[in-house]
Short mmCIF file of C-alpha atoms in Angstrom, two decimals:
data_model
loop_
_atom_site.label_atom_id
_atom_site.label_comp_id
_atom_site.label_asym_id
_atom_site.label_seq_id
_atom_site.Cartn_x
_atom_site.Cartn_y
_atom_site.Cartn_z
CA MET A 1 4.30 -6.82 -23.34
CA THR A 2 1.41 -4.06 -24.25
CA SER A 3 -2.39 -5.09 -23.52
CA ASP A 4 -5.54 -3.41 -23.59
CA HIS A 5 -6.89 -2.28 -20.48
CA SER A 6 -10.10 -0.57 -21.89
CA PHE A 7 -13.41 -2.19 -20.06
CA THR A 8 -17.15 -1.42 -19.84
CA CYS A 9 -17.89 -0.84 -16.23
CA SER A 10 -20.35 -3.26 -14.74
CA CYS A 11 -21.84 -0.64 -12.32
CA CYS A 12 -22.35 2.37 -14.19
CA GLY A 13 -21.92 0.88 -17.78
CA ALA A 14 -19.57 3.58 -19.28
CA HIS A 15 -16.51 2.51 -21.28
CA HIS A 16 -13.23 3.09 -19.39
CA ALA A 17 -10.04 3.62 -21.39
CA ASP A 18 -7.45 2.86 -18.86
CA LEU A 19 -7.62 0.39 -16.22
CA PRO A 20 -5.38 1.62 -13.32
CA MET A 21 -2.68 -0.53 -12.22
CA ASN A 22 -1.86 1.25 -8.82
CA TYR A 23 -3.73 2.55 -5.83
CA THR A 24 -2.01 5.02 -3.46
CA ALA A 25 -3.05 6.35 -0.02
CA GLU A 26 -2.14 9.92 1.06
CA ALA A 27 -1.69 9.21 4.40
CA PRO A 28 -1.83 6.21 7.13
CA ALA A 29 -5.29 5.69 8.46
CA LEU A 30 -4.20 7.54 12.14
CA TRP A 31 -3.48 10.95 10.34
CA ASP A 32 -5.85 13.58 10.71
CA PRO A 33 -5.51 16.66 8.58
CA ALA A 34 -5.58 18.90 11.62
CA PHE A 35 -2.18 17.39 12.99
CA ALA A 36 -0.65 19.39 9.90
CA GLU A 37 -0.20 22.39 12.20
CA ALA A 38 1.63 20.73 14.87
CA ASP A 39 4.92 20.81 15.44
CA ASP A 40 5.49 16.98 16.80
CA CYS A 41 3.79 15.92 13.28
CA LEU A 42 5.07 15.52 10.01
CA LEU A 43 3.34 14.12 6.63
CA SER A 44 5.55 14.04 3.61
CA SER A 45 5.06 11.73 0.79
CA ASP A 46 7.33 9.04 2.10
CA GLN A 47 7.12 9.49 5.81
CA CYS A 48 4.67 10.32 8.45
CA VAL A 49 5.25 11.24 12.16
CA ILE A 50 2.54 11.96 14.32
CA HIS A 51 3.00 13.58 17.56
CA ALA A 52 6.58 12.31 18.12
CA GLU A 53 4.84 8.35 19.24
CA HIS A 54 3.94 7.25 15.54
CA TYR A 55 6.19 6.53 12.87
CA PHE A 56 5.32 5.62 9.27
CA VAL A 57 6.73 4.82 5.88
CA LYS A 58 5.14 4.47 2.42
CA GLY A 59 5.87 1.16 0.44
CA LEU A 60 4.22 -0.80 -2.19
CA ILE A 61 2.52 -3.97 -1.91
CA GLU A 62 2.87 -5.36 -5.12
CA ILE A 63 0.63 -8.30 -6.66
CA PRO A 64 1.56 -10.36 -9.82
CA VAL A 65 -0.79 -10.23 -12.25
CA ILE A 66 -2.00 -13.90 -13.59
CA GLY A 67 -0.90 -14.57 -17.19
CA SER A 68 1.14 -11.24 -17.72
CA ASP A 69 4.33 -9.70 -16.77
CA GLU A 70 2.48 -6.98 -15.06
CA VAL A 71 2.71 -5.96 -11.48
CA PHE A 72 -0.59 -4.52 -9.84
CA SER A 73 0.37 -2.41 -6.68
CA TRP A 74 -1.38 -0.60 -3.51
CA GLY A 75 0.78 2.28 -2.12
CA VAL A 76 0.33 1.95 1.73
CA TRP A 77 1.73 3.39 4.94
CA VAL A 78 3.09 0.90 7.49
CA SER A 79 3.87 1.83 11.12
CA LEU A 80 7.87 1.19 12.37
CA SER A 81 9.34 1.47 15.70
CA ARG A 82 10.74 4.59 16.57
CA GLU A 83 14.44 2.73 16.14
CA ASN A 84 13.33 1.30 12.54
CA PHE A 85 11.91 4.61 11.56
CA SER A 86 15.14 6.60 12.44
CA ARG A 87 17.49 3.55 10.70
CA SER A 88 15.44 4.02 7.25
CA ALA A 89 15.59 7.85 7.72
CA ASP A 90 19.54 7.95 8.51
CA LEU A 91 19.90 5.45 5.37
CA TRP A 92 17.34 7.44 3.07
CA ASP A 93 19.78 8.84 0.47
CA THR A 94 22.67 6.02 1.30
CA PRO A 95 23.55 4.05 -1.82
CA GLY A 96 23.83 0.45 -0.90
CA ARG A 97 20.82 0.91 1.79
CA GLU A 98 18.85 -2.17 -0.02
CA ALA A 99 21.05 -4.55 1.87
CA GLU A 100 19.48 -3.51 5.09
CA LYS A 101 17.68 -6.47 6.65
CA PRO A 102 13.73 -6.14 6.54
CA TYR A 103 11.89 -3.89 9.20
CA PHE A 104 9.04 -5.14 11.01
CA GLY A 105 5.91 -3.24 10.62
CA TRP A 106 1.97 -2.99 10.68
CA LEU A 107 -0.05 -2.13 7.67
CA THR A 108 -2.08 1.22 8.82
CA THR A 109 -3.88 1.47 5.26
CA ASP A 110 -7.36 0.42 5.16
CA LEU A 111 -7.87 -0.94 1.83
CA GLY A 112 -11.78 -0.96 1.78
CA VAL A 113 -12.07 -3.43 -1.02
CA TYR A 114 -10.93 -6.12 1.49
CA ALA A 115 -12.96 -7.73 4.21
CA PRO A 116 -11.74 -8.21 6.90
CA THR A 117 -9.84 -4.70 7.13
CA THR A 118 -6.62 -4.68 6.16
CA LEU A 119 -5.64 -2.58 9.11
CA ASN A 120 -2.81 -4.06 11.64
CA LEU A 121 -1.76 -6.65 9.06
CA LYS A 122 1.90 -7.94 10.00
CA THR A 123 4.67 -6.91 7.18
CA HIS A 124 8.14 -6.93 6.45
CA VAL A 125 9.64 -3.44 4.78
CA HIS A 126 12.14 -4.00 2.59
CA THR A 127 14.14 -1.51 1.58
CA ARG A 128 15.23 -0.86 -2.24
CA PRO A 129 17.94 1.32 -4.00
CA VAL A 130 18.09 5.15 -3.27
CA GLY A 131 14.66 6.64 -5.25
CA GLU A 132 12.66 3.43 -5.06
CA ARG A 133 9.74 2.99 -2.78
CA PRO A 134 10.03 -0.05 -0.10
CA TYR A 135 8.48 -3.10 -1.07
CA VAL A 136 6.04 -4.37 1.48
CA GLU A 137 5.64 -7.97 2.29
CA LEU A 138 2.41 -9.14 4.32
CA GLU A 139 2.72 -11.95 6.39
CA PRO A 140 1.58 -15.11 4.77
CA THR A 141 -1.87 -15.68 6.08
CA ASP A 142 -5.10 -16.71 4.86
CA HIS A 143 -6.22 -12.68 4.63
CA PRO A 144 -7.70 -12.21 1.05
CA LEU A 145 -4.75 -9.37 0.52
CA ALA A 146 -2.18 -11.82 1.54
CA VAL A 147 -3.21 -14.34 -0.60
CA GLU A 148 -3.35 -12.20 -3.38
CA GLN A 149 0.07 -10.83 -2.91
CA ARG A 150 1.48 -14.68 -2.86
CA GLU A 151 -0.64 -15.92 -5.68
CA GLY A 152 -1.16 -13.24 -8.16
CA ILE A 153 -4.90 -11.64 -9.30
CA THR A 154 -6.63 -11.61 -12.67
CA ARG A 155 -7.03 -8.87 -14.68
CA ASP A 156 -10.86 -9.42 -14.01
CA ARG A 157 -9.95 -8.90 -9.90
CA ILE A 158 -8.24 -5.67 -10.84
CA ARG A 159 -11.80 -4.46 -12.93
CA GLU A 160 -13.72 -5.42 -9.64
CA ILE A 161 -11.05 -3.33 -7.47
CA TYR A 162 -11.37 -0.14 -9.98
CA GLU A 163 -15.17 -0.36 -9.76
CA ALA A 164 -15.28 -0.74 -6.28
CA LEU A 165 -13.33 2.40 -5.81
CA LEU A 166 -14.93 4.27 -8.67
CA HIS A 167 -18.45 3.48 -7.36
CA PRO A 168 -18.12 2.89 -3.61
CA ALA A 169 -21.77 3.39 -2.76
CA ASP A 170 -22.64 0.41 -5.17
CA ASN A 171 -19.96 -1.79 -3.56
CA ARG A 172 -21.19 -1.21 0.33
CA GLN A 173 -20.76 -4.47 2.18
CA PRO A 174 -23.82 -5.71 4.00
#
């Protein structure tokens, strides 16, 4: 199904030819660029370790787009226990790893378009086949992000998110 993702921005009046369907965080909220030089820290595109104490994996919060077959997604970081992180790393390139039970974790990405904060929401990380990012399932609460994951979002809501991210100074919470 193809659709027109172009729109006129309500903040700046510019016409945008594309409406992004995915946003991603480059690192967990706890990451500091100064950690890159430390021997006990690691940041890759999929995994993060901070001072050999805090362990994270990157996954996707997928949200169905109402009235379409499309999916909007957030690339987020989730903290795992040392044991679950080690297990995940051991199975990283193992075919059939998607049979693994979900890992409990805490969301460690602050998605500023949501209030209250998304930091520390409870999650379950579902491993997928080799080469695919894990699926992050939020605990079913009344948090707006959890509600959107369960119920879906409209294309208008995706435009609101894009505008808020494109023009952050114009969308400050009072």
